[in-house]
C-alpha atoms as a PDB file:
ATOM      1  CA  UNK A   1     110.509 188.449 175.164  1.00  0.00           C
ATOM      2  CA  UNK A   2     110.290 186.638 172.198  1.00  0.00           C
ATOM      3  CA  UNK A   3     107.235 187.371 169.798  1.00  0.00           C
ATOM      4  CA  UNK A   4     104.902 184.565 169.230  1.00  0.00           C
ATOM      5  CA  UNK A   5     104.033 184.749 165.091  1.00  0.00           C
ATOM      6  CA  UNK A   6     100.371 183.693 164.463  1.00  0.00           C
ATOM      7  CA  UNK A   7      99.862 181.524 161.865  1.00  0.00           C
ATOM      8  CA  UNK A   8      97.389 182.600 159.229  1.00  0.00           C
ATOM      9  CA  UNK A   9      94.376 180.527 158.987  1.00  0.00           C
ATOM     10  CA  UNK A  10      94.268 177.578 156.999  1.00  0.00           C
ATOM     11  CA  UNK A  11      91.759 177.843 154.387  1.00  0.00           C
ATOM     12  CA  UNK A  12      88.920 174.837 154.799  1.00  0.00           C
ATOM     13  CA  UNK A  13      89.855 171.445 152.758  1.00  0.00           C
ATOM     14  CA  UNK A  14      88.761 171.452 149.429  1.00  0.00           C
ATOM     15  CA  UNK A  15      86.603 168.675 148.398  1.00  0.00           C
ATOM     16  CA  UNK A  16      88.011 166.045 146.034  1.00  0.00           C
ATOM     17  CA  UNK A  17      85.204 165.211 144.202  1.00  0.00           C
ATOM     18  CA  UNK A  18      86.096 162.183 142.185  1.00  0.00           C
ATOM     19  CA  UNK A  19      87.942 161.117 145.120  1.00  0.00           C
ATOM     20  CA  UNK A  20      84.822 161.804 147.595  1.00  0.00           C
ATOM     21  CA  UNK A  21      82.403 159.893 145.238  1.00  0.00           C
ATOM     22  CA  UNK A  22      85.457 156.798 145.213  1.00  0.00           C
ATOM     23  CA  UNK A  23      84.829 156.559 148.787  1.00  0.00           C
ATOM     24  CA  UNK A  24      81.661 157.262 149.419  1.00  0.00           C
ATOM     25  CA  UNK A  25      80.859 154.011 147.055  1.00  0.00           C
ATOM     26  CA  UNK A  26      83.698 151.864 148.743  1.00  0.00           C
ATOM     27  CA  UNK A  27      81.474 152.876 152.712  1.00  0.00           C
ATOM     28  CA  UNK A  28      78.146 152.309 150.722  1.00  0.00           C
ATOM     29  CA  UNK A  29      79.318 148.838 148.656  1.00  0.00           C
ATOM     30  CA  UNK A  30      80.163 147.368 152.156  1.00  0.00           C
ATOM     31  CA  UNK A  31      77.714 148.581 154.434  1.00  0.00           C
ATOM     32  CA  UNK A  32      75.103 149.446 152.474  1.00  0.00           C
ATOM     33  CA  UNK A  33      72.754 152.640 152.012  1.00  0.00           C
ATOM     34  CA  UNK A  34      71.367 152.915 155.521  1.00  0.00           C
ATOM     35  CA  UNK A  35      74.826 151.529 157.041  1.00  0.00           C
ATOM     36  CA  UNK A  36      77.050 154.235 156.168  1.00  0.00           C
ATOM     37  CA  UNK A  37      75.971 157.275 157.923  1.00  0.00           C
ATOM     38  CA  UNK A  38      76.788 160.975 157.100  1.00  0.00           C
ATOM     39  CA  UNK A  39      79.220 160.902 159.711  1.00  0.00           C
ATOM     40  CA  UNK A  40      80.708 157.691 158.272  1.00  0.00           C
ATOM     41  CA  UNK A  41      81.168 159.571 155.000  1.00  0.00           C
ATOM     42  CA  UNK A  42      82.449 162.680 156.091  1.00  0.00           C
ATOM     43  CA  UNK A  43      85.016 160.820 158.042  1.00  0.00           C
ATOM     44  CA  UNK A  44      86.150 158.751 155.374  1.00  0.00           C
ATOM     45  CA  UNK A  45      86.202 161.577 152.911  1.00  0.00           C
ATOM     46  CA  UNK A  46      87.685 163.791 155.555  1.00  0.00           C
ATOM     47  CA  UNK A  47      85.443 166.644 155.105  1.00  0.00           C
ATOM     48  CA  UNK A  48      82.261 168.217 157.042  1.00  0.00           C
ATOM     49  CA  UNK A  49      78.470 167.410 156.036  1.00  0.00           C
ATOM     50  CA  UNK A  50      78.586 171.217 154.760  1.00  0.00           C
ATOM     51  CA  UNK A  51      81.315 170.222 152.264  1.00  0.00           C
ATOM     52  CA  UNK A  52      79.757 167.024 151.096  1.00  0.00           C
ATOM     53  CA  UNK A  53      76.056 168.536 150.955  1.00  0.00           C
ATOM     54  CA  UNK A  54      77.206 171.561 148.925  1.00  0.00           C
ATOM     55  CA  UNK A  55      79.042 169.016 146.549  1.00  0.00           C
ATOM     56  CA  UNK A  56      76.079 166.506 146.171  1.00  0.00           C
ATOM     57  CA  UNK A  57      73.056 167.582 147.627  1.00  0.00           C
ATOM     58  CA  UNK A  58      72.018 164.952 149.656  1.00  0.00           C
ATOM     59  CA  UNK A  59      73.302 161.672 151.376  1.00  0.00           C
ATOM     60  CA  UNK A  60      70.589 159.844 148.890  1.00  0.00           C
ATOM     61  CA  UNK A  61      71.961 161.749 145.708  1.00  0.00           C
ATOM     62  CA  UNK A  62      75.569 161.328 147.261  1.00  0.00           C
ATOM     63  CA  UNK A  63      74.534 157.600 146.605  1.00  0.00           C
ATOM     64  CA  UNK A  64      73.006 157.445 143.128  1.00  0.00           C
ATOM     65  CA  UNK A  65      75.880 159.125 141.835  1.00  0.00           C
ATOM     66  CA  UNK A  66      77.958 156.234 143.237  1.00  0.00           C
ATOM     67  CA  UNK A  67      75.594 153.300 142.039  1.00  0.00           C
ATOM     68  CA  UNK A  68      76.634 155.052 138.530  1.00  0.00           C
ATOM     69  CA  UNK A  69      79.686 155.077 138.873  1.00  0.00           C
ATOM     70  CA  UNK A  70      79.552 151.439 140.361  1.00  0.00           C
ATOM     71  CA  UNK A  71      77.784 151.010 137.423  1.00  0.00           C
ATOM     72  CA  UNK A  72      80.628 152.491 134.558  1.00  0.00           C
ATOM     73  CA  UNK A  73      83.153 150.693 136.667  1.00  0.00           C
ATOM     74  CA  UNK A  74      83.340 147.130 139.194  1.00  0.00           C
ATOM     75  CA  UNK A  75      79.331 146.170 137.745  1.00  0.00           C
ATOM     76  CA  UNK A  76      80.146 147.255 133.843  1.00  0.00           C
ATOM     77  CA  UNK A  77      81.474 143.451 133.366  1.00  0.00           C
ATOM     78  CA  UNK A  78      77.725 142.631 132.604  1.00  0.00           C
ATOM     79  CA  UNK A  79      77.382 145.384 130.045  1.00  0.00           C
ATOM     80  CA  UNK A  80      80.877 144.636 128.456  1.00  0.00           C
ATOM     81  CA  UNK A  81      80.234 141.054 127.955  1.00  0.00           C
ATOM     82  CA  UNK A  82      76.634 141.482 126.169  1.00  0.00           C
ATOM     83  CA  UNK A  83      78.399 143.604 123.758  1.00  0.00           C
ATOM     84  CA  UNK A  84      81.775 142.027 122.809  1.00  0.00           C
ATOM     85  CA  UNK A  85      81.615 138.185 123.455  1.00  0.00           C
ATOM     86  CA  UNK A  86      80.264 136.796 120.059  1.00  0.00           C
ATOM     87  CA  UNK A  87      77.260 134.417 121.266  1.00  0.00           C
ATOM     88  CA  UNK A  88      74.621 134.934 124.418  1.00  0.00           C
ATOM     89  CA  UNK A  89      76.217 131.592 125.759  1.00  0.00           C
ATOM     90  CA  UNK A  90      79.501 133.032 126.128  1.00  0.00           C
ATOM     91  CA  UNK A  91      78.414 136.262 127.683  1.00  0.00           C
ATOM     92  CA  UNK A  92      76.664 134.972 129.774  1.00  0.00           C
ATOM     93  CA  UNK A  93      80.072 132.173 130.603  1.00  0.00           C
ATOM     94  CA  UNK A  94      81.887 135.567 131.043  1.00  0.00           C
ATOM     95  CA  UNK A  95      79.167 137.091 133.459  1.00  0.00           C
ATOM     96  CA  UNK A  96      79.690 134.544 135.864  1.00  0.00           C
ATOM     97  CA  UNK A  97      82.864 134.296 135.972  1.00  0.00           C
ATOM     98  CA  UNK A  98      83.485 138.020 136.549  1.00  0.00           C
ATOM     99  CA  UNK A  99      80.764 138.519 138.819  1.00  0.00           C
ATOM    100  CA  UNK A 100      82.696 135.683 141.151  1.00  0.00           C
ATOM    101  CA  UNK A 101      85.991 137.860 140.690  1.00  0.00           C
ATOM    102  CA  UNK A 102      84.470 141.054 141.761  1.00  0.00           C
ATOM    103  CA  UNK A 103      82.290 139.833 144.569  1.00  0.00           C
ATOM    104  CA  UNK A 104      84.839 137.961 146.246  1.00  0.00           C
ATOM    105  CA  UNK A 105      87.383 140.209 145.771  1.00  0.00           C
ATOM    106  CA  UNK A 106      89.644 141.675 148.729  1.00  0.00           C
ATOM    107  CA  UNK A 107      89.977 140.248 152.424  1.00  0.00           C
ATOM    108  CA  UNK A 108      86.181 141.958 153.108  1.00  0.00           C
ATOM    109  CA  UNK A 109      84.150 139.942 150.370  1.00  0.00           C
ATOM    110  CA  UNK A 110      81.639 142.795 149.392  1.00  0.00           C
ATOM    111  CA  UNK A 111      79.435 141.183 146.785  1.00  0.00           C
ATOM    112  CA  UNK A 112      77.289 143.321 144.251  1.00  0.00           C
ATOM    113  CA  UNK A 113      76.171 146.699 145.635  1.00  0.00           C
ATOM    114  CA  UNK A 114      73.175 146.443 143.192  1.00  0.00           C
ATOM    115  CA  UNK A 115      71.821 143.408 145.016  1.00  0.00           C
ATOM    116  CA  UNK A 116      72.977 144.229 148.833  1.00  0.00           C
ATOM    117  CA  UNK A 117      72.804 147.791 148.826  1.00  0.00           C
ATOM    118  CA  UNK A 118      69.107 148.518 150.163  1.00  0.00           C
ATOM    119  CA  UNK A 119      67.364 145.295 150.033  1.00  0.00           C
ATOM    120  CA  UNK A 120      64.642 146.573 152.575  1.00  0.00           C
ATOM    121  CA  UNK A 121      64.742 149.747 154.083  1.00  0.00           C
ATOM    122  CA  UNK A 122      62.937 152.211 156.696  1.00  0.00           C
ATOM    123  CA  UNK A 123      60.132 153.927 154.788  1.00  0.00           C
ATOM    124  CA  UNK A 124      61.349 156.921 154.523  1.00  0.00           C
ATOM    125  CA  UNK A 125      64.197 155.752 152.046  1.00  0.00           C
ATOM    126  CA  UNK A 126      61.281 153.460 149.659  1.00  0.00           C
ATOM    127  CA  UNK A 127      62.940 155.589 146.672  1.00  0.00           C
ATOM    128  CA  UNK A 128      66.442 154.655 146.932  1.00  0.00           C
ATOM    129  CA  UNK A 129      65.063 151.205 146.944  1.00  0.00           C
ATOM    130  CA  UNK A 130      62.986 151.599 143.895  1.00  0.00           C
ATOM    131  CA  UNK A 131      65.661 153.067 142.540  1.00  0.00           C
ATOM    132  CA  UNK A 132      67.552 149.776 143.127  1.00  0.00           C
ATOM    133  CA  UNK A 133      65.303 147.606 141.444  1.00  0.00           C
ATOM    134  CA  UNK A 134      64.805 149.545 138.654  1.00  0.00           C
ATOM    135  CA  UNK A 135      68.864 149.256 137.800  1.00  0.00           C
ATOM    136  CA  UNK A 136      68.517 145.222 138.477  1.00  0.00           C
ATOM    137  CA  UNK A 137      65.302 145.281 136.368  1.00  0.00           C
ATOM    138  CA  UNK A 138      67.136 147.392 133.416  1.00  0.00           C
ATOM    139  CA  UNK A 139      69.682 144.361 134.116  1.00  0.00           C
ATOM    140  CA  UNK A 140      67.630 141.702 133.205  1.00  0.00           C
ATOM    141  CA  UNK A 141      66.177 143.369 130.317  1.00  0.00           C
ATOM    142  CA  UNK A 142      69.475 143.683 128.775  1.00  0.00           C
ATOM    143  CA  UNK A 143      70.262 140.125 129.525  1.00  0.00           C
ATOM    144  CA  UNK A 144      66.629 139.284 127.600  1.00  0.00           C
ATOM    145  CA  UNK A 145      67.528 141.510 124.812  1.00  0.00           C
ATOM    146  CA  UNK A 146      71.084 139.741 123.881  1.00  0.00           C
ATOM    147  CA  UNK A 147      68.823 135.841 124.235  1.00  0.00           C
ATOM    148  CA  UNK A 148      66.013 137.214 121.920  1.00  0.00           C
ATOM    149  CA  UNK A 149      69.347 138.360 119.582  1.00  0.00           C
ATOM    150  CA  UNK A 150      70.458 134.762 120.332  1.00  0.00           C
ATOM    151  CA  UNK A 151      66.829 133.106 119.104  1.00  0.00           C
ATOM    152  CA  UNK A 152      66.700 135.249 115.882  1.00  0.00           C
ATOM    153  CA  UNK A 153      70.580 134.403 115.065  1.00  0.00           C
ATOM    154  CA  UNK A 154      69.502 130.560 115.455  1.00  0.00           C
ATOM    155  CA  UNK A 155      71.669 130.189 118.914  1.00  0.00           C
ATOM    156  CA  UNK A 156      68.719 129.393 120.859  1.00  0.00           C
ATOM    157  CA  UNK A 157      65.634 127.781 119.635  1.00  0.00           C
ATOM    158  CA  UNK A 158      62.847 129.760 118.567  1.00  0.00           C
ATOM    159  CA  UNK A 159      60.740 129.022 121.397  1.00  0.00           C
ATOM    160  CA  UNK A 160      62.878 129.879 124.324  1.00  0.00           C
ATOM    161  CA  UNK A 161      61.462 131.866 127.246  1.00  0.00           C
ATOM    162  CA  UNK A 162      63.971 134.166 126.687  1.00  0.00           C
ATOM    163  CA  UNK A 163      62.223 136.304 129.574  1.00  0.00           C
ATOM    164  CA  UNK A 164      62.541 133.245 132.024  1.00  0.00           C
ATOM    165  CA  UNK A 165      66.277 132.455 130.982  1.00  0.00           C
ATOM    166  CA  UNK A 166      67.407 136.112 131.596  1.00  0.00           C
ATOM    167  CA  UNK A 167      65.599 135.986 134.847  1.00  0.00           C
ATOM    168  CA  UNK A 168      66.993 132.588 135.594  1.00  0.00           C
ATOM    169  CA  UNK A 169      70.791 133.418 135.582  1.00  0.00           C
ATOM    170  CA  UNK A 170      70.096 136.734 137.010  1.00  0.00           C
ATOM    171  CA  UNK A 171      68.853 135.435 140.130  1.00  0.00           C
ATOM    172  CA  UNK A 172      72.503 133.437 139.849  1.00  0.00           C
ATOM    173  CA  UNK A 173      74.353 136.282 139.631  1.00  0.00           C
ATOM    174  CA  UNK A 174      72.226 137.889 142.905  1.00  0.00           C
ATOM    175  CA  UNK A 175      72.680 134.614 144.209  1.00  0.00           C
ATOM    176  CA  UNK A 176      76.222 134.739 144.154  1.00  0.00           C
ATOM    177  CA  UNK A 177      76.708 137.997 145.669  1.00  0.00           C
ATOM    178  CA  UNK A 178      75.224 136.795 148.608  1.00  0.00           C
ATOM    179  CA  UNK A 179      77.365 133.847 149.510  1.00  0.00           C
ATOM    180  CA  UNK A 180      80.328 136.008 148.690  1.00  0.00           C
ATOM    181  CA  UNK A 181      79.096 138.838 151.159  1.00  0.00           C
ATOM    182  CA  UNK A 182      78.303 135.408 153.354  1.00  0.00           C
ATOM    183  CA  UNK A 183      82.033 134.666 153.138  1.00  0.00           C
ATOM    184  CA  UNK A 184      81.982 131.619 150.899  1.00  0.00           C
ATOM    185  CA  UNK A 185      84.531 130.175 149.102  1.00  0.00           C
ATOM    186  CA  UNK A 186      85.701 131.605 145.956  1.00  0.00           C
ATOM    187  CA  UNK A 187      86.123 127.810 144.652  1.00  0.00           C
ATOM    188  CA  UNK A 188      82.473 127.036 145.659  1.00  0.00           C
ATOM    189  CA  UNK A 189      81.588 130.272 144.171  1.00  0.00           C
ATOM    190  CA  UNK A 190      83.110 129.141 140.616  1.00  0.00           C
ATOM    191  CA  UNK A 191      81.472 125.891 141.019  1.00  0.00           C
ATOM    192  CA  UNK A 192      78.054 127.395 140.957  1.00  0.00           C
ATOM    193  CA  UNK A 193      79.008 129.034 138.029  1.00  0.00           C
ATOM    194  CA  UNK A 194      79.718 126.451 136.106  1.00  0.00           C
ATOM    195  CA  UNK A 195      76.659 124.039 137.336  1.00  0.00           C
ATOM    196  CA  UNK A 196      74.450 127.375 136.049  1.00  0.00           C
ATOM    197  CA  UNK A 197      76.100 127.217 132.893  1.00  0.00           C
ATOM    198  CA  UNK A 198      75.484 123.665 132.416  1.00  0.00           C
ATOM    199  CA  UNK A 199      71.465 124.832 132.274  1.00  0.00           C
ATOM    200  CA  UNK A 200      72.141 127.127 128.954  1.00  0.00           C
ATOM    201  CA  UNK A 201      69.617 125.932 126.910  1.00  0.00           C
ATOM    202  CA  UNK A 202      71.808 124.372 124.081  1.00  0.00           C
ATOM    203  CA  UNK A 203      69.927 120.773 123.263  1.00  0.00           C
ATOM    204  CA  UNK A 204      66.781 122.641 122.930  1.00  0.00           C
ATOM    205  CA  UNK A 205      68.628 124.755 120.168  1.00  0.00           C
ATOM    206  CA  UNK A 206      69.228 121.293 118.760  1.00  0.00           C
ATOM    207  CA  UNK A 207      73.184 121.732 119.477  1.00  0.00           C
END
């Protein structure tokens, strides 16, 4: 009779950390916080919600670590362009354009996961969606802080609502997101881009 070798045990699957976080942001960019469930991630990662609590804690920490690194990767464009492009006007030209590459991106348009990622949620989640705002907010303010650079360099005149402006083409860039998440065109998309540009505040700047 021939013996029947047992196989040893495979050991469990190690988690892939870097990897993990990669796809947990990929599940949460397109479905959002509350749309991706544990068992979403754990599928996708290929691991069990022992594995992927042990490596991040929680589903809710599991998803601030991948706003950051959302954040140091597809949304740095903001960040990059306030800090290399030589005047506010062209960073903010740059912004815009960018923003409609990344949102409309791929065959699943997925927008910005800043500004779809837990726009309301069940009660019990109210931090992840403070958290939210308070990484849009920080947004803005860096936006303000490159225009009030802009008024003291003599770009923009001195008494431009720098506050306003930043808010203004924000709410653009949020705007956007959505009608690329809605499935619009990526030529429409450009076009609002450049009507929003056309509102830069250069005659008041005497330009």
């Amino acid at each position: 009779m021939k013996k029947i070798e047992k196989r040893p045990r495979g050991r469990p699957r190690a988690l892939d950390r870097d990897k993990a976080l990669e796809t947990a942001l990929q599940l949460f960019w397109r479905h959002g916080y509350e749309g991706a469930s544990v068992a979403d991630l754990t599928a996708a990662m290929g691991v069990t919600p022992p594995s992927l609590y042990t490596a991040f804690g929680s589903k809710e920490r599991l998803y601030r670590e991948a706003l950051d690194r959302y954040g140091a990767s597809y949304g740095a464009f903001t960040a990059r362009a306030l800090a290399e492009e030589p005047t506010a006007r062209r960073a903010v030209e740059r912004i815009l354009q960018e923003a409609v590459a990344v949102y409309s991106e791929g065959p699943s348009p997925r927008g910005c996961m800043l500004a779809s990622g837990a726009v309301t949620c069940a009660p019990e989640h109210a931090l992840v969606v403070a958290d939210l705002s308070k990484r849009r907010l920080a947004i803005i303010s860096a936006i303000k802080a490159r225009f009030d650079r802009a008024v003291i360099e003599g770009e923009l005149a001195p008494l431009t609502d720098t506050e306003a402006l930043a808010a203004f083409y924000a709410a653009v860039v949020q705007g956007l997101s959505i009608q690329a998440r809605d499935g619009v065109d990526r030529d429409v998309l450009e076009a609002i881009a450049v009507t929003a540009l056309r509102a830069w505040p250069d005659a008041v700047a005497g330009r």
